[in-house]
mmCIF file of C-alpha atoms and ligand atoms in Angstrom:
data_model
loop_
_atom_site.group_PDB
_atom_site.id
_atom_site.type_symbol
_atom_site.label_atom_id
_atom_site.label_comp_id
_atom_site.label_asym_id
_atom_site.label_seq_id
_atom_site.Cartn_x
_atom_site.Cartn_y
_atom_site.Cartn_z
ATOM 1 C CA UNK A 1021 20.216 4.379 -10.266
ATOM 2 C CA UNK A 1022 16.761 3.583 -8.712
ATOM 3 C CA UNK A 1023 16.120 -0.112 -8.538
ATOM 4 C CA UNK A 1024 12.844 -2.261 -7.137
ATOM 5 C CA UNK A 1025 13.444 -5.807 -5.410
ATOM 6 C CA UNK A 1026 10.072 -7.417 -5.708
ATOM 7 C CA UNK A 1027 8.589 -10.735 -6.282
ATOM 8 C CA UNK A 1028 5.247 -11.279 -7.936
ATOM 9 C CA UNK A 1029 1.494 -11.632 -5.824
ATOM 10 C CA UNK A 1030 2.813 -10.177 -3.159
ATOM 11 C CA UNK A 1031 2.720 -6.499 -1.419
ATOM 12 C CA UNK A 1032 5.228 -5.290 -4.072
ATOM 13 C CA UNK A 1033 2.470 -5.748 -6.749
ATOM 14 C CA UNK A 1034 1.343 -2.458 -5.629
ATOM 15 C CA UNK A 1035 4.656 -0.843 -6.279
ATOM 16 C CA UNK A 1036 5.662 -2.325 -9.480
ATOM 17 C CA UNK A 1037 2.093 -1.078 -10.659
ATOM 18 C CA UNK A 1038 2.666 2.395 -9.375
ATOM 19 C CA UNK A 1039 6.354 2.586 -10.820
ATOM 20 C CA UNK A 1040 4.652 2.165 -14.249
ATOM 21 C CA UNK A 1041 2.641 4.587 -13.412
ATOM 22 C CA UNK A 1042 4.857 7.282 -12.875
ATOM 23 C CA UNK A 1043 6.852 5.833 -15.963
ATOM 24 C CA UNK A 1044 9.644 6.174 -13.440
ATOM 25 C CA UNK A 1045 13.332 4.966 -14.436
ATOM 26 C CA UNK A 1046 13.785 1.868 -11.967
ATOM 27 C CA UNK A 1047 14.929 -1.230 -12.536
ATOM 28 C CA UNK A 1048 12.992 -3.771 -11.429
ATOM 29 C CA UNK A 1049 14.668 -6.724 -10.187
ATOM 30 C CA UNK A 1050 12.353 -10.140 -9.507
ATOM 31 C CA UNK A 1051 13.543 -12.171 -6.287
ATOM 32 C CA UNK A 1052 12.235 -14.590 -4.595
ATOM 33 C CA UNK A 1053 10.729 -14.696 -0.972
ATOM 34 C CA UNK A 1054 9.589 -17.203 1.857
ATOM 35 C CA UNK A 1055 5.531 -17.053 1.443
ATOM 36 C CA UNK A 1056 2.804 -17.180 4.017
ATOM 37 C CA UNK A 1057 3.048 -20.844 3.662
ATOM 38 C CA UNK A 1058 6.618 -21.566 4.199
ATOM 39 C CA UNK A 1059 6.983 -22.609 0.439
ATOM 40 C CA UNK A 1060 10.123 -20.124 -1.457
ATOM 41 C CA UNK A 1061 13.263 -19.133 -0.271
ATOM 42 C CA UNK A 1062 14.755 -15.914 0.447
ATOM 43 C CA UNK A 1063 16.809 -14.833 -2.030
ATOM 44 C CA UNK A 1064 20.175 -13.584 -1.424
ATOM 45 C CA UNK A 1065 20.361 -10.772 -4.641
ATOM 46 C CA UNK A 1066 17.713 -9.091 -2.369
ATOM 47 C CA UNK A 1067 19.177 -6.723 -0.241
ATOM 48 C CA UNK A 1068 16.595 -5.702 2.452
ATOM 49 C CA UNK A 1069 17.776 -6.602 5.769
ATOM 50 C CA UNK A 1070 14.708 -9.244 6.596
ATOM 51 C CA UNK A 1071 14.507 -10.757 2.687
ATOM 52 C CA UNK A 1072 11.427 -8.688 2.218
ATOM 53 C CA UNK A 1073 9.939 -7.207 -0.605
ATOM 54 C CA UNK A 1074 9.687 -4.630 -2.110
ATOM 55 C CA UNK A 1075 12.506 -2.570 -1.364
ATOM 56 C CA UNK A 1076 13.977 0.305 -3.307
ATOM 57 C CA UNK A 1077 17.654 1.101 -3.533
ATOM 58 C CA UNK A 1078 18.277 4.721 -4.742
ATOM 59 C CA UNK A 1079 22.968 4.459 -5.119
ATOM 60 C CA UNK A 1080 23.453 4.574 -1.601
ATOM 61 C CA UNK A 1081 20.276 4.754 -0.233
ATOM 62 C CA UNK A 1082 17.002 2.646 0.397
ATOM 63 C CA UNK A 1083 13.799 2.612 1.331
ATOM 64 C CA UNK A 1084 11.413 0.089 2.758
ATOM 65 C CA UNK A 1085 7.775 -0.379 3.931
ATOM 66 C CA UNK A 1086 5.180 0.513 1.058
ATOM 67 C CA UNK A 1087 3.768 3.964 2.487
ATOM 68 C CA UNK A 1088 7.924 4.639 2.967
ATOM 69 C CA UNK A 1089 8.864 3.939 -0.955
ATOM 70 C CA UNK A 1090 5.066 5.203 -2.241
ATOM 71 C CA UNK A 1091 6.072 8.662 -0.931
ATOM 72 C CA UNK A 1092 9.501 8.429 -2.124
ATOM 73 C CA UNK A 1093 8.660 7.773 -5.984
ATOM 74 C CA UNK A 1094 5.356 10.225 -5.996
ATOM 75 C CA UNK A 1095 7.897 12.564 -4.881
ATOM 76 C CA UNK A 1096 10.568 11.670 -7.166
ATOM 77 C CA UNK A 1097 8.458 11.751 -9.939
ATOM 78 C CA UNK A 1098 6.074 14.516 -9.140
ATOM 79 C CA UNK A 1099 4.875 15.013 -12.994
ATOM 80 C CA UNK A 1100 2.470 12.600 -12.843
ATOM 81 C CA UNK A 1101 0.550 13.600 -10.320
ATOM 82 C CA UNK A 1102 0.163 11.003 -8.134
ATOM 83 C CA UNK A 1103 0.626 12.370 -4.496
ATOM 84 C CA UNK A 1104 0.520 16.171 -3.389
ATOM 85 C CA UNK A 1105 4.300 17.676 -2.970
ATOM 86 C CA UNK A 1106 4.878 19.368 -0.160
ATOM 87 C CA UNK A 1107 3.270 22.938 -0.029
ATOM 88 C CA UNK A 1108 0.270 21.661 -2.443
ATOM 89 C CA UNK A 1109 -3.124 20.898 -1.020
ATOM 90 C CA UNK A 1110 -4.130 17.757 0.423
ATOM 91 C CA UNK A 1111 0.007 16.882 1.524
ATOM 92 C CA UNK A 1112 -1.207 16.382 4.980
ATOM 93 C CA UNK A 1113 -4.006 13.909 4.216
ATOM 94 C CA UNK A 1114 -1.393 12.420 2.038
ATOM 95 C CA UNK A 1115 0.982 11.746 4.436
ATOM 96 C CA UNK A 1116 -1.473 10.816 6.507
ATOM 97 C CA UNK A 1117 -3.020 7.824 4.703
ATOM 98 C CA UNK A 1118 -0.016 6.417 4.099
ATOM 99 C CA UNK A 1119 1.530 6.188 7.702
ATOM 100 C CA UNK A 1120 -2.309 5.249 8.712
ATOM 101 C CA UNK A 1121 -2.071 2.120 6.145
ATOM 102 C CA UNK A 1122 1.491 1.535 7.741
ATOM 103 C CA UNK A 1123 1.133 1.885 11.203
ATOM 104 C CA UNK A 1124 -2.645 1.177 11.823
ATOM 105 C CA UNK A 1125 -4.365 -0.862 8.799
ATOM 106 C CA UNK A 1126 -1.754 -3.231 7.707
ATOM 107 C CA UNK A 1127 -1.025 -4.125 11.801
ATOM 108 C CA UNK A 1128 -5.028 -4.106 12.326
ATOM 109 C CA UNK A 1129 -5.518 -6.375 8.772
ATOM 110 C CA UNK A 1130 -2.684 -8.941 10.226
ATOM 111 C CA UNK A 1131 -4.303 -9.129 13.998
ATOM 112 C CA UNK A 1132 -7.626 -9.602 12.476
ATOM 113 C CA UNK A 1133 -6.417 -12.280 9.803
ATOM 114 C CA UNK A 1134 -4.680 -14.026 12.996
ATOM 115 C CA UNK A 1135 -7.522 -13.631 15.183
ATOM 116 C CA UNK A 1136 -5.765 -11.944 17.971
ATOM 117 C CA UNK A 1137 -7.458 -9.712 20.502
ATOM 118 C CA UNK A 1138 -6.208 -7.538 23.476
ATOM 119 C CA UNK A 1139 -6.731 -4.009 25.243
ATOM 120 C CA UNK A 1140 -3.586 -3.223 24.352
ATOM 121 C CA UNK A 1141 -4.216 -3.290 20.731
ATOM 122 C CA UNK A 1142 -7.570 -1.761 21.021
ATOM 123 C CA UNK A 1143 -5.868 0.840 23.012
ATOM 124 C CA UNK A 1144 -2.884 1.629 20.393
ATOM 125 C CA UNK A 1145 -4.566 0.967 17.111
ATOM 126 C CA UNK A 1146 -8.174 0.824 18.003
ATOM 127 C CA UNK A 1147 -9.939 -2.031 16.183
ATOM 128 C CA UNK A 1148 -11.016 -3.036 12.365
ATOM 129 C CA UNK A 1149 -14.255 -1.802 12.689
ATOM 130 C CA UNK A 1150 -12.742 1.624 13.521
ATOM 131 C CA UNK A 1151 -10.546 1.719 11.005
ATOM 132 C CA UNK A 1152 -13.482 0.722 8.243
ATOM 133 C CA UNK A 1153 -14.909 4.189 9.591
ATOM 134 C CA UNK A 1154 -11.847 6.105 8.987
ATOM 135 C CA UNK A 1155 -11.455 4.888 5.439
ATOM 136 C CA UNK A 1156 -15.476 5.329 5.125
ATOM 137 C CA UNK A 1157 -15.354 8.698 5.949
ATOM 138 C CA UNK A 1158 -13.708 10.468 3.135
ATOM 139 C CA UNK A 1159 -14.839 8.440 0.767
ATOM 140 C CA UNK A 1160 -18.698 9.359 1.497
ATOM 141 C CA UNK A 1161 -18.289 12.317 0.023
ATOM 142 C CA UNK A 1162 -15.999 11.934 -2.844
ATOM 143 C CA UNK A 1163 -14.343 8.995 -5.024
ATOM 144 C CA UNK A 1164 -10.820 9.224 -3.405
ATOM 145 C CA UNK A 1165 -9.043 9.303 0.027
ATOM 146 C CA UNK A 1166 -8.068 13.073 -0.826
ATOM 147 C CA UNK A 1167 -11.211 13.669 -2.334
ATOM 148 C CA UNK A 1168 -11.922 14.511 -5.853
ATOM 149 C CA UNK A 1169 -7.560 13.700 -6.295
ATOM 150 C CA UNK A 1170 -6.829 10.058 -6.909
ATOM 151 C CA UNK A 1171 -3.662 9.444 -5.344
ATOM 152 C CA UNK A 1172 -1.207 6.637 -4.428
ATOM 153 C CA UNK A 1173 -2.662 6.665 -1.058
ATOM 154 C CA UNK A 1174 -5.998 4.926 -2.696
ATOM 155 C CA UNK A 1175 -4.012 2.291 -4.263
ATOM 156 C CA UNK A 1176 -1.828 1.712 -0.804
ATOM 157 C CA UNK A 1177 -4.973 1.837 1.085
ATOM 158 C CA UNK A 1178 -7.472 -0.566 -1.447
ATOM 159 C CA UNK A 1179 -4.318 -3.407 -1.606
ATOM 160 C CA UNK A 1180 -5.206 -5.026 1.193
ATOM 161 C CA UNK A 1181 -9.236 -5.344 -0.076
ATOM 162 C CA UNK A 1182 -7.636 -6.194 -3.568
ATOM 163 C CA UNK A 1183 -5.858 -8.863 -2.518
ATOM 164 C CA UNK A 1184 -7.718 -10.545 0.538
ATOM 165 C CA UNK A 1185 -11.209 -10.183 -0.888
ATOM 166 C CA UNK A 1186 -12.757 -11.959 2.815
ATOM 167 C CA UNK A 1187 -11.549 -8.581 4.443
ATOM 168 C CA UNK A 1188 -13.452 -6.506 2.163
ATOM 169 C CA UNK A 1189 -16.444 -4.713 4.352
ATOM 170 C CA UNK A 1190 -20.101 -4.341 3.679
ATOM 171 C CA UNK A 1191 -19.593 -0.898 3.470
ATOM 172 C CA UNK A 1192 -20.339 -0.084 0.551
ATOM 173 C CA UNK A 1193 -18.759 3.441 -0.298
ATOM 174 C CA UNK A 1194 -15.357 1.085 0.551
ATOM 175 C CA UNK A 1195 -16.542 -1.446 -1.872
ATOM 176 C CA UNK A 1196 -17.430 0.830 -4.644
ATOM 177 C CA UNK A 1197 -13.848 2.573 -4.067
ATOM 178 C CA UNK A 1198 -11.932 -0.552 -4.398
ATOM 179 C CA UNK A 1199 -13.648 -1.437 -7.286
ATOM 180 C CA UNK A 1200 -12.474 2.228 -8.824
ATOM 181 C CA UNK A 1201 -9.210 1.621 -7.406
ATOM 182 C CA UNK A 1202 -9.359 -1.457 -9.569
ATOM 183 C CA UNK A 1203 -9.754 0.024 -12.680
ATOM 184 C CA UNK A 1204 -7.227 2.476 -12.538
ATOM 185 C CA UNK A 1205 -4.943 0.068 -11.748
ATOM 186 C CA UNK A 1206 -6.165 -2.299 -14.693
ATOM 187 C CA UNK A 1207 -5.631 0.475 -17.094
ATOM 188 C CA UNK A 1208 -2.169 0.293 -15.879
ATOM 189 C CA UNK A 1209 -1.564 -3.290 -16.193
ATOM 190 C CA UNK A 1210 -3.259 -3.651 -19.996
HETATM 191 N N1 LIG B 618 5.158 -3.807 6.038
HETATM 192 C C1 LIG B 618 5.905 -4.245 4.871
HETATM 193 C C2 LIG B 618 5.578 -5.715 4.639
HETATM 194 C C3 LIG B 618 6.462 -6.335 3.603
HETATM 195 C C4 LIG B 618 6.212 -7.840 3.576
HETATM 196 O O1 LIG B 618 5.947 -8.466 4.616
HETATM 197 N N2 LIG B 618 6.325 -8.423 2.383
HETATM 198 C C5 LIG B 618 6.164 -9.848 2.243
HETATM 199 C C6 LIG B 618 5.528 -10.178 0.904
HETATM 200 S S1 LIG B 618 3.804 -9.819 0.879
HETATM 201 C C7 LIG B 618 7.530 -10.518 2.250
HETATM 202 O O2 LIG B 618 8.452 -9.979 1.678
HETATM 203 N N3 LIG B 618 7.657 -11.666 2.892
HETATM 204 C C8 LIG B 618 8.877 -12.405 2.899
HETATM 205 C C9 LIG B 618 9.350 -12.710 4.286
HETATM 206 O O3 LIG B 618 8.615 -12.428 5.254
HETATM 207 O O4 LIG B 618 10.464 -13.237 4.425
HETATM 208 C C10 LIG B 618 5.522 -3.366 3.682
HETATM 209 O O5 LIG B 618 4.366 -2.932 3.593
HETATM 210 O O6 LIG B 618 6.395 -3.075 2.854
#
């Protein structure tokens, strides 16, 4: 039995949202969580090892960090469509815009949000403006990540812009794809 700790306006949202839309048989279980601003507590029916959420427990086995669990379900539940399977076209860019979003844009997002700077960073992740380009670039020329395919990696990719609108660039083929993101998802949550 699949089942999805996750607590609401927070980084699960985007994996409750895409659990309904694979119409995929987990459980979701609400917990609570310490916020950005100290206020909540962690809650001890949440199994992840830091309190976090979300986190998806599959019997014996579990999964955490978003691009982790997104590419778990769109696997599991490969009917609807959502991510390329291995073999099908577009699984590399796949896979690739969701460890991007995990190991670049969310730790790029955070440094900028906390105003850090350093080489270092620049010489690991590059820098924000970079990784505006890298998102820019595919979507120039079509409406999703993988091109004409909506996939989970748009909706990993557009939370961030979703949710802290000050982050959102001027760019505008970003802008119009988070507001298509949008939709999709609102379709979804009527
Ligand atoms: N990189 C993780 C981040 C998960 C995360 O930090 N979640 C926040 C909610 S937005 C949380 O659970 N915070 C509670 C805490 O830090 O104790 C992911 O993408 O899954």
């Amino acid at each position: 039995m699949r089942t999805l700790y996750y607590s609401p306006n927070s980084r699960s949202d985007t994996i409750v949202t895409l659990v309904r839309m694979l119409s995929a048989d987990v459980t979701l279980h609400e917990v609570t969580i310490v916020r950005q601003d100290g206020s909540g507590v962690r809650d001890p029916a949440n199994p992840h090892p830091e309190g976090k959420v979300p986190y998806l427990t599959d019997g014996d086995d579990a999964v955490r960090e978003r691009g982790a669990i997104v590419l778990y379900l769109t696997d599991a539940y490969p009917d609807a469509g959502l991510g390329p399977l291995a073999g099908e076209a577009g699984r590399g860019a796949y896979l690739s815009w969701l460890s991007y979003y995990q190991g670049v844009m969310e730790p790029l997002l955070i440094l900028k949000w906390a105003g850090v700077e350093h080489p270092a960073i620049n010489a690991g992740l590059r820098d924000y403006d970079t990784m505006i380009e890298r998102l820019a670039e595919p979507l120039r020329h079509g409406p999703w990540l993988l091109g004409e395919r909506f996939s989970a990696a748009d909706m990993l990719c557009s939370s961030p812009f979703l949710w802290f609108t000050a982050m959102l660039p001027e760019e505008p083929a970003i802008r119009d794809w988070v507001e298509r993101c949008k939709e999709r998802i609102s379709v979804v949550a009527a």
